[in-house]
mmCIF file of C-alpha atoms in Angstrom:
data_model
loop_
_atom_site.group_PDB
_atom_site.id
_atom_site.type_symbol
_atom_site.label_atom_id
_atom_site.label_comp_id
_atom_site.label_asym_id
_atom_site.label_seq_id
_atom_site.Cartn_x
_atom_site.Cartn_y
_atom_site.Cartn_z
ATOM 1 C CA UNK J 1 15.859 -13.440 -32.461
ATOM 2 C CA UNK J 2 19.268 -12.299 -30.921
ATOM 3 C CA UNK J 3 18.487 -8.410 -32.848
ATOM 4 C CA UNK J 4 15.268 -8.432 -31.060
ATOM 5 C CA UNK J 5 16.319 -9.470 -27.363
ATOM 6 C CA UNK J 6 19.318 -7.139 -27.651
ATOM 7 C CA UNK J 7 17.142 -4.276 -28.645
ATOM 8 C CA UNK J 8 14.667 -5.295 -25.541
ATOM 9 C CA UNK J 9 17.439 -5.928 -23.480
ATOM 10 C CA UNK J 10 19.040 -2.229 -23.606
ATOM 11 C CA UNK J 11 15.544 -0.617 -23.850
ATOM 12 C CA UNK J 12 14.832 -2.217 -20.589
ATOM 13 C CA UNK J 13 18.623 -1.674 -19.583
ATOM 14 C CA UNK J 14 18.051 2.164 -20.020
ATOM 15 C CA UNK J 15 14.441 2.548 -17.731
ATOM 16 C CA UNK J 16 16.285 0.634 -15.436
ATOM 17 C CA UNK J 17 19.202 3.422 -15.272
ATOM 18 C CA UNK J 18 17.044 6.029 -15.511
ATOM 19 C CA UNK J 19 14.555 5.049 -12.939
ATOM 20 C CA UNK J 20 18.033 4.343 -10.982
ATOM 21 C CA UNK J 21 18.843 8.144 -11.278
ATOM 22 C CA UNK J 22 16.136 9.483 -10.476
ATOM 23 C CA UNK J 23 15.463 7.313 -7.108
ATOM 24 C CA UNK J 24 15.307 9.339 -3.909
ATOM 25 C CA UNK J 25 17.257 6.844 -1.991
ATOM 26 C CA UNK J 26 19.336 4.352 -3.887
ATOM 27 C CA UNK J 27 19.117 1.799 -1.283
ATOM 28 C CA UNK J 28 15.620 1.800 -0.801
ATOM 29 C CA UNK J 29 15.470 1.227 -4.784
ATOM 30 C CA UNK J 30 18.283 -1.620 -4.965
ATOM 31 C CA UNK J 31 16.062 -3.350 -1.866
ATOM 32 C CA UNK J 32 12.228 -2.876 -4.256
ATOM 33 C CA UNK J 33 10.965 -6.066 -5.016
ATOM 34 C CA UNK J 34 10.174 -5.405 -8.059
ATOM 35 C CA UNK J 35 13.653 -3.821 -9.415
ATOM 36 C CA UNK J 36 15.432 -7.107 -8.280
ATOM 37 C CA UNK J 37 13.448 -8.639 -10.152
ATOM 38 C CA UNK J 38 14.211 -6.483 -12.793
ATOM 39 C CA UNK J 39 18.535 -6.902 -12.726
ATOM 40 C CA UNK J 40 17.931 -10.587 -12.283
ATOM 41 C CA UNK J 41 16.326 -10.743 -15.669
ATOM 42 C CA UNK J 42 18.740 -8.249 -17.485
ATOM 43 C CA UNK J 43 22.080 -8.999 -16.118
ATOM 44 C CA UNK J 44 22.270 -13.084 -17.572
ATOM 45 C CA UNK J 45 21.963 -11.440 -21.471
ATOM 46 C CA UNK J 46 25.378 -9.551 -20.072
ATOM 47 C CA UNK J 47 26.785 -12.716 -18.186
ATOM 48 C CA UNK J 48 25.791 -14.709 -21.102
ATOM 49 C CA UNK J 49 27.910 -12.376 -23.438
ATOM 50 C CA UNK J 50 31.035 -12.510 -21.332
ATOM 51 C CA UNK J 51 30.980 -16.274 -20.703
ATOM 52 C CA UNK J 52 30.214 -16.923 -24.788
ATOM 53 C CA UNK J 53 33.201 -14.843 -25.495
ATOM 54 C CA UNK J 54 35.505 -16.232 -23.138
ATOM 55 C CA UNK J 55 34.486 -20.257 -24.315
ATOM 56 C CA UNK J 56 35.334 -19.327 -27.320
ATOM 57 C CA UNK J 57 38.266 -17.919 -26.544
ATOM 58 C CA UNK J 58 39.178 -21.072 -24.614
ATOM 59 C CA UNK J 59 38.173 -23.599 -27.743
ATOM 60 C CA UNK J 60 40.351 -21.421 -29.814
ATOM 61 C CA UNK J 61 43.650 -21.503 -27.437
ATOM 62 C CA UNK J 62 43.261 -24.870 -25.727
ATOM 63 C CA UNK J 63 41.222 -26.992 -28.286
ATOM 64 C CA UNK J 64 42.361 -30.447 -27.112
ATOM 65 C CA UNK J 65 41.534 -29.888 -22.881
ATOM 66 C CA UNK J 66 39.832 -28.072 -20.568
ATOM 67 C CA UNK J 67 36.308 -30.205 -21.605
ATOM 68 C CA UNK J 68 35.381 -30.530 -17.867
ATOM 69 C CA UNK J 69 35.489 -26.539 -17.599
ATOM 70 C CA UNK J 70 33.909 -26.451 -21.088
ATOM 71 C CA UNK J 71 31.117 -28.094 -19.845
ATOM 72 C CA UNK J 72 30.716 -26.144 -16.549
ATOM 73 C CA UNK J 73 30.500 -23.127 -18.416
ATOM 74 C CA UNK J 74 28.053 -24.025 -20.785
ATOM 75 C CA UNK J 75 25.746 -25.472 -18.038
ATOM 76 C CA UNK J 76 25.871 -22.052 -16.628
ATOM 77 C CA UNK J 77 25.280 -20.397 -19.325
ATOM 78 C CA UNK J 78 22.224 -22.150 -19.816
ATOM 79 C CA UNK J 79 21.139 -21.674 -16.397
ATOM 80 C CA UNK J 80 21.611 -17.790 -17.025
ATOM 81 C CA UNK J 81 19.651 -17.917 -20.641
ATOM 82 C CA UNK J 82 16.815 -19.694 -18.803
ATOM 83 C CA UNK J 83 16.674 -17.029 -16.243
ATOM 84 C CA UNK J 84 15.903 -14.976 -18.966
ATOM 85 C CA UNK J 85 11.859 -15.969 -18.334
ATOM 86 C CA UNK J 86 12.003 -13.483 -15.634
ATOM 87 C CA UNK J 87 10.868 -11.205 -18.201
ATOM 88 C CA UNK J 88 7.841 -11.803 -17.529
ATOM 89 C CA UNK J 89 7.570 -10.949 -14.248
ATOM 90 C CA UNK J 90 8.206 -7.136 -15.339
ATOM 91 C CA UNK J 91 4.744 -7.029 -16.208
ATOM 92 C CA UNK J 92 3.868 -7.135 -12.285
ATOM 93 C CA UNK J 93 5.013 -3.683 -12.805
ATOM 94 C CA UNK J 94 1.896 -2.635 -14.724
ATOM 95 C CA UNK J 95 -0.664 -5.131 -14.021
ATOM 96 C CA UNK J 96 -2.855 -5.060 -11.243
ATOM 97 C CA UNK J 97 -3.709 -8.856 -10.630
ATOM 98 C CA UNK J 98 -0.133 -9.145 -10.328
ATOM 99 C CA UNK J 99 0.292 -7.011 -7.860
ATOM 100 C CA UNK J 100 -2.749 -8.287 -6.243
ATOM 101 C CA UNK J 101 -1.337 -11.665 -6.382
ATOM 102 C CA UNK J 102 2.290 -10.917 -4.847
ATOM 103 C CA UNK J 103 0.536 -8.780 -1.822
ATOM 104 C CA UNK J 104 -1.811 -11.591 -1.206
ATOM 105 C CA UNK J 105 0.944 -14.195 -0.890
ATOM 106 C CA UNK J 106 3.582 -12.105 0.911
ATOM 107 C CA UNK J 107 0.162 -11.596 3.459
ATOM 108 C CA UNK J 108 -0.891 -15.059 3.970
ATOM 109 C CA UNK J 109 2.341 -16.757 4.694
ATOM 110 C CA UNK J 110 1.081 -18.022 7.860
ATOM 111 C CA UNK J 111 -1.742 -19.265 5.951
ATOM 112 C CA UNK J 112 0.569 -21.209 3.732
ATOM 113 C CA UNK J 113 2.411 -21.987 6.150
ATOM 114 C CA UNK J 114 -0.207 -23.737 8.222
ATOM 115 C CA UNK J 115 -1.364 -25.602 4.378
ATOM 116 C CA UNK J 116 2.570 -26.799 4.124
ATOM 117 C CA UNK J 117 2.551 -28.097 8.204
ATOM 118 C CA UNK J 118 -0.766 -29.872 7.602
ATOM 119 C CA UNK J 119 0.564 -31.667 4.652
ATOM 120 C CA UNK J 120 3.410 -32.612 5.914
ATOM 121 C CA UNK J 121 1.583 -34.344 8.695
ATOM 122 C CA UNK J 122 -0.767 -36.119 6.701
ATOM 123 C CA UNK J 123 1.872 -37.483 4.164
ATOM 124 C CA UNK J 124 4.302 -38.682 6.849
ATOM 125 C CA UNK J 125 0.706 -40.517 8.253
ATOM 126 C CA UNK J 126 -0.272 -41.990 5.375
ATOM 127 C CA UNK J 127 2.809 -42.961 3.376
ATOM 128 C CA UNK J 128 3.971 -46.064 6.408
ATOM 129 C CA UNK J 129 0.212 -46.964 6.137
ATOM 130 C CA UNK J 130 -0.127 -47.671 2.273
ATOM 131 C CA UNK J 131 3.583 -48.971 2.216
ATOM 132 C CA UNK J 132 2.483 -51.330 4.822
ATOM 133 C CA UNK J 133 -0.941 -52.412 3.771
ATOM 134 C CA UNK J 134 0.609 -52.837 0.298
ATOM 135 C CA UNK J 135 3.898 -54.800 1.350
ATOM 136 C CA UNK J 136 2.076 -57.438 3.840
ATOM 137 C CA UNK J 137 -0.982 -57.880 1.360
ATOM 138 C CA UNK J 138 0.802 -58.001 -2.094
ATOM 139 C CA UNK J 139 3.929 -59.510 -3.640
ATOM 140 C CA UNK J 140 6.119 -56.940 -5.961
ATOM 141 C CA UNK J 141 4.963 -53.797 -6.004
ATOM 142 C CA UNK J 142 5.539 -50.324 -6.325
ATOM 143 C CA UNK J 143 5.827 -49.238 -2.921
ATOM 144 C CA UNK J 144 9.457 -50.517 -2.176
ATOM 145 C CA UNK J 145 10.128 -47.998 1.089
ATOM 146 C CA UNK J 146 8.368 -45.711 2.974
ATOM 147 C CA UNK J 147 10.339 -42.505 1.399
ATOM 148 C CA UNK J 148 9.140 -43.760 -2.212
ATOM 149 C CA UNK J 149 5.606 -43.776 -0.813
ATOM 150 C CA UNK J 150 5.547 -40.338 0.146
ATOM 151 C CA UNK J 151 5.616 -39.306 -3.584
ATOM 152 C CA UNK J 152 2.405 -41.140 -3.770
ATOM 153 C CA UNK J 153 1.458 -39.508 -0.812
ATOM 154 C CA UNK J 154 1.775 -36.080 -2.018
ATOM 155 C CA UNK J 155 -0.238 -36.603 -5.514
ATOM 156 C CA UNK J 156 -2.735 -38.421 -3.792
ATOM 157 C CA UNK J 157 -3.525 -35.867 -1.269
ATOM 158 C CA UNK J 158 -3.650 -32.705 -3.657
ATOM 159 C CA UNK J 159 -5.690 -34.909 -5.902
ATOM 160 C CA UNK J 160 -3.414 -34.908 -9.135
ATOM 161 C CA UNK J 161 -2.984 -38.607 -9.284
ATOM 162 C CA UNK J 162 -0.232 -39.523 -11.866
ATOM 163 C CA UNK J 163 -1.324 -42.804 -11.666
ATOM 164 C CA UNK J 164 2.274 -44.240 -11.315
ATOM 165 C CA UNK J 165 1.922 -45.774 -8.047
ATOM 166 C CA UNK J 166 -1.341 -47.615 -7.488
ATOM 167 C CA UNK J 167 -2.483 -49.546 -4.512
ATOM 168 C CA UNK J 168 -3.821 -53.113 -5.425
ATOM 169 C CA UNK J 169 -5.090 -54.493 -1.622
ATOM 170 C CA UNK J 170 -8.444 -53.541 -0.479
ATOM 171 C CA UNK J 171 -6.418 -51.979 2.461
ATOM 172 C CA UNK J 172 -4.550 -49.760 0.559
ATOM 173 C CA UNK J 173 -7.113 -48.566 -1.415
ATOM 174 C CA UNK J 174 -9.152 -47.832 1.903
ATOM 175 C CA UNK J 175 -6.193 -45.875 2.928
ATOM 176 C CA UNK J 176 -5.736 -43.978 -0.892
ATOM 177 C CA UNK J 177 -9.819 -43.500 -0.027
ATOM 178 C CA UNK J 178 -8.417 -41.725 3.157
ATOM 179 C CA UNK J 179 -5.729 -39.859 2.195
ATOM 180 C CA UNK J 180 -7.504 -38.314 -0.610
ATOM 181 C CA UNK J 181 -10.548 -36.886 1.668
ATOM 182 C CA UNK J 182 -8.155 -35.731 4.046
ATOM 183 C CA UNK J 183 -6.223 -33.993 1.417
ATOM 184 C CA UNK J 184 -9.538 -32.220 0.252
ATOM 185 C CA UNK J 185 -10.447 -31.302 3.803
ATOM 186 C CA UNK J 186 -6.346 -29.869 4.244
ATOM 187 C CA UNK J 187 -6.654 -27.612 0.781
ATOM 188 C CA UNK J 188 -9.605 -26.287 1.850
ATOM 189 C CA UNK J 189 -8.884 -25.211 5.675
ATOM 190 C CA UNK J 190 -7.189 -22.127 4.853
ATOM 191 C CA UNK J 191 -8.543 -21.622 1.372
ATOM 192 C CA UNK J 192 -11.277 -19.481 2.627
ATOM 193 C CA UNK J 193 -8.534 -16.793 4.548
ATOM 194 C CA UNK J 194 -6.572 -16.722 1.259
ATOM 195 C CA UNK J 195 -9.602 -15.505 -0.252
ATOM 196 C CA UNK J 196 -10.793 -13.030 1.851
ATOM 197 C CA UNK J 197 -7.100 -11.785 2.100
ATOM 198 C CA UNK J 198 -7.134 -11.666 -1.863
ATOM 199 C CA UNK J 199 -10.185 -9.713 -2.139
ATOM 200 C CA UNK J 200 -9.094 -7.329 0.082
ATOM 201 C CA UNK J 201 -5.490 -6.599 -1.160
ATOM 202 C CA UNK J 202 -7.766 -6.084 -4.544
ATOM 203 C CA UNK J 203 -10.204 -3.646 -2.753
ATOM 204 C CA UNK J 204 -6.956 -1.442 -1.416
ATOM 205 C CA UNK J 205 -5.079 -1.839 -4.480
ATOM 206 C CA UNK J 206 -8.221 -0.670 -6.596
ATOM 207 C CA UNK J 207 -8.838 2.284 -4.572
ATOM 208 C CA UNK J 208 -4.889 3.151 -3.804
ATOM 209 C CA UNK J 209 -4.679 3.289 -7.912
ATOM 210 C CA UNK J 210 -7.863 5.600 -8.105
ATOM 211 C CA UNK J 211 -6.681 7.768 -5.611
ATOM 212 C CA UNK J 212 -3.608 8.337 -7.547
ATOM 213 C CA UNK J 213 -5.844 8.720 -10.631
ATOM 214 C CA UNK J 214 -7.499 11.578 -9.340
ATOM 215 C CA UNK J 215 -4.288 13.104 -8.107
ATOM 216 C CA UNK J 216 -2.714 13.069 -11.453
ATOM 217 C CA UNK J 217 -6.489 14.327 -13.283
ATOM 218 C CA UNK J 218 -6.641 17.103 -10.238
ATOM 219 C CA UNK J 219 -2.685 18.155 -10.638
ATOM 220 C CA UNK J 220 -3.416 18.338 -14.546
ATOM 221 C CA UNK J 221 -6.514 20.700 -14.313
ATOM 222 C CA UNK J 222 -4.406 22.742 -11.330
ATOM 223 C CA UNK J 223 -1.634 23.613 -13.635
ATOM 224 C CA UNK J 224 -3.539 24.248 -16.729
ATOM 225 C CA UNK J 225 -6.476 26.606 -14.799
ATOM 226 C CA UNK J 226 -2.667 28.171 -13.450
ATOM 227 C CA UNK J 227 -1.649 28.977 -17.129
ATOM 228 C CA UNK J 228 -5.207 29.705 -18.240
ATOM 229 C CA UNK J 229 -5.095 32.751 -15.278
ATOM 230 C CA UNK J 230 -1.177 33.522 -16.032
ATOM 231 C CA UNK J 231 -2.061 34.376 -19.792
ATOM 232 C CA UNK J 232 -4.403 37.387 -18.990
ATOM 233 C CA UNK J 233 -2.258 38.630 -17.304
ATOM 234 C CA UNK J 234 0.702 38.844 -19.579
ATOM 235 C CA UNK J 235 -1.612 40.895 -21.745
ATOM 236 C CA UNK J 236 -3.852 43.983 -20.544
ATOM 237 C CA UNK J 237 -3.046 45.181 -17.081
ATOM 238 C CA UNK J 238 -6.213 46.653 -16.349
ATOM 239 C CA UNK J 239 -8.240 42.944 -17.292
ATOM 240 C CA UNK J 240 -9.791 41.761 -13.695
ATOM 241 C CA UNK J 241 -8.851 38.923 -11.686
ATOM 242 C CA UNK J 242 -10.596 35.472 -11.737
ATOM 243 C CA UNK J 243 -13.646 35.478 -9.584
ATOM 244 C CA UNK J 244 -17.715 34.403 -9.378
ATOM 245 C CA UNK J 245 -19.607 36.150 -12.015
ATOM 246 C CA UNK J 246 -21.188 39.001 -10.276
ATOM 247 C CA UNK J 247 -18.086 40.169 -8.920
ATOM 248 C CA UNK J 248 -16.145 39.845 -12.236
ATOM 249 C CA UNK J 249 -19.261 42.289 -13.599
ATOM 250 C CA UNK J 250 -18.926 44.562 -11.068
ATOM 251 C CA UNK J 251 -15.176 45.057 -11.033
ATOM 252 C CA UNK J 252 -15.557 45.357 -15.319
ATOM 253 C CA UNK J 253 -17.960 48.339 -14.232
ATOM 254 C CA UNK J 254 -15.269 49.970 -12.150
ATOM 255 C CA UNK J 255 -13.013 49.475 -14.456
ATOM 256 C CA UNK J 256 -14.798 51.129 -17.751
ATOM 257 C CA UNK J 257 -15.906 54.092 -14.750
ATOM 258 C CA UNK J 258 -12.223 54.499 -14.201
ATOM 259 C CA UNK J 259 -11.326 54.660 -17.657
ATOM 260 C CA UNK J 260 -14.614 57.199 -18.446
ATOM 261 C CA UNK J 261 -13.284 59.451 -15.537
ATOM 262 C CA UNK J 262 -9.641 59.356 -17.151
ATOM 263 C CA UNK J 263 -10.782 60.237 -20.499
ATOM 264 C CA UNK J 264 -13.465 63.211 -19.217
ATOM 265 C CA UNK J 265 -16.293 61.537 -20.673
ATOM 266 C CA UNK J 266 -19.395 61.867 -18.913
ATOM 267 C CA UNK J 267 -20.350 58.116 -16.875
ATOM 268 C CA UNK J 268 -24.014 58.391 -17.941
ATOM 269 C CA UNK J 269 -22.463 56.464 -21.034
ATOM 270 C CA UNK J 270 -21.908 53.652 -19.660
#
């Protein structure tokens, strides 16, 4: 497994270069998205190297101490081989839905941002309510404090329900009733914008690739009709230029009339 990620890992390490290289403007390319994306996942295999060398480096010359360091290290090192799932997210490179995806979110961040406000609304409603519908009406139970309930709060309203926390008093379930519907009702207030903003980041996407499709096709058949002409001409300098078909016949009459004329012969052979 470590053969195979090292050989990924300096495949990816050389496009990465490369591409670096051959950027117009190296800020603009450090800033892309995409190519932070693209350190964050290759530079922990690095990191990860150093810090393995140096702990064991530190085992071998202190092997009695330095456990509290020990331990920091390898926590980090962890963190670093877990960041390693950022892999992943290279394929937003080549994948359309990905990119669809990213544009649509880094669009509707106001629309997201409205979903987060209404929640948080809702939740700080609703979690005093069940706590205290569930504390006056019931002995022990599971909503101890008002900041415990908003756990509850949150599942309830985006309608995952752990089932962890359950009201027992008619009250509270009239106010889990509640909370649920308006959770439905919050979900779906700006669901229909993310759509419509998804569907058309796909539309402009779709037609931004085929654009760029027929670019490439039309560049191809440019430069080989441009060799196709150049190799007549490297041959016999009296063959006629390119042209419609009648005017190509006519200027292979003048031609063979030219060369009749050089060689004296009379033009009624041609």
């Amino acid at each position: 497994m470590f053969i195979i990620e090292t050989v990924c890992v300096a495949w990816f390490s050389l496009e990465f270069v490369l591409r670096f290289v051959q950027a117009r403007s190296k800020l603009d390319f450090l800033r892309g998205p995409l190519n932070i994306i693209d350190a964050m996942a290759i530079l922990p295999y690095y990191v990860s190297l150093v810090v393995s060398e140096e702990d064991q480096n530190r085992e071998t010359d202190r092997p009695g101490g330095g456990k509290g360091y020990l331990d920091k290290l390898g926590l980090v090192l962890r963190i670093l081989r877990a960041l390693r799932i950022l892999y992943v997210m290279r394929l937003a490179r080549h994948s359309l839905g990905l990119q669809v995806l990213g544009l649509t979110v880094r669009r509707s961040t106001r629309e997201f941002g409205l979903l987060l406000l209404f929640l948080c609304v809702a939740v700080t409603l609703f979690s005093p309510l069940v706590h205290l519908a569930e504390s006056e009406l019931t002995g022990p139970h599971d909503f101890s404090s008002i900041p415990a309930s908003y756990w509850w709060a949150i599942i309830s309203m985006t309608t995952v329900g752990y089932g962890d926390m359950v009201p027992r008093s008619i009250p509270g379930q009239v106010v889990a009733l509640s909370s649920i519907l308006s959770g439905i009702l919050i979900m779906a207030f700006p669901a229909t914008s993310i759509f419509h903003m998804f569907s058309r980041s796909y539309q402009e996407l779709k037609m931004e690739h085929d654009r760029l499709f027929k670019e490439e096709v039309a560049a191809a058949a440019a430069a080989a009709a441009t060799g196709g002409a150049a190799e007549p001409q490297g041959g016999d300098a009296r063959s006629p230029p390119a042209g419609p078909p009648d005017q190509t016949k006519e200027l292979c009459m003048e031609a063979l009339l030219q060369e009749a004329n050089n060689h004296s012969l009379p033009p009624a052979a041609f």
